């Protein structure tokens, strides 16, 4: 194990990335444990407030990201310990910010509502992308001996990634940045019914495709989503408060 870590992480200069990866995961888990204890009103765990104003932990995350980011810029490039420490601080800050990503997206406190699951999705994506980078994979690279200009391949991959993401295939689009053939599959396959692509091209122009997309969603996608939600709620707690966004729509 020690030899693997030395040759794979330290010798390749990935120690800062590894520290960021570990700090991101540990800080996210610690944050979720803390907020669940606060919600359950267990022990001395309480929200941070100044007077009547609640201070969300995204505020501390932004500060830590600034400190870690600037420290990473000014530390000596040859100091792996210094860059690793800065990466740890940046990773902790990233976890705090991404854990309230839904608040940033909706500009409303939806932490325990259904929309709050977006924050957990954001953390999962960040962990997955960092893990792939840690494994040595690089986005938008193509090393299959093709004679095509690399710049043209990057443009083509980006175009396919945009199409895949517009079709609602977030995980396929993110993974495809590292494994380009997945982008071709995602771009060709039918869009998800709630995606922008389906809204633009299926609703009126092709109702049969929309019906087919809904059928696939209910038959294949929904069971997978239920498993994902069960795992997310096991890790992060139940997002069971009424959706304020839906309530505003009905008023």
Coordinates of C-alpha atoms in Angstrom, one line a residue, residues 4 28 58 81 94 97 110 130 132 160 199 205 217 235 249:
X4 CA 1.4 2.2 -4.4
X28 CA -19.2 16.5 3.4
X58 CA -21.9 28.0 2.5
X81 CA 3.2 19.7 1.8
X94 CA -15.8 23.0 -1.6
X97 CA -20.3 25.2 -0.7
X110 CA -34.5 24.3 0.2
X130 CA -12.1 14.2 -8.9
X132 CA -11.4 10.1 -12.3
X160 CA -21.5 16.0 -28.1
X199 CA -39.1 20.3 -24.2
X205 CA -43.0 18.3 -33.0
X217 CA -38.3 6.8 -17.9
X235 CA -26.0 9.3 3.8
X249 CA -46.9 28.0 -7.9

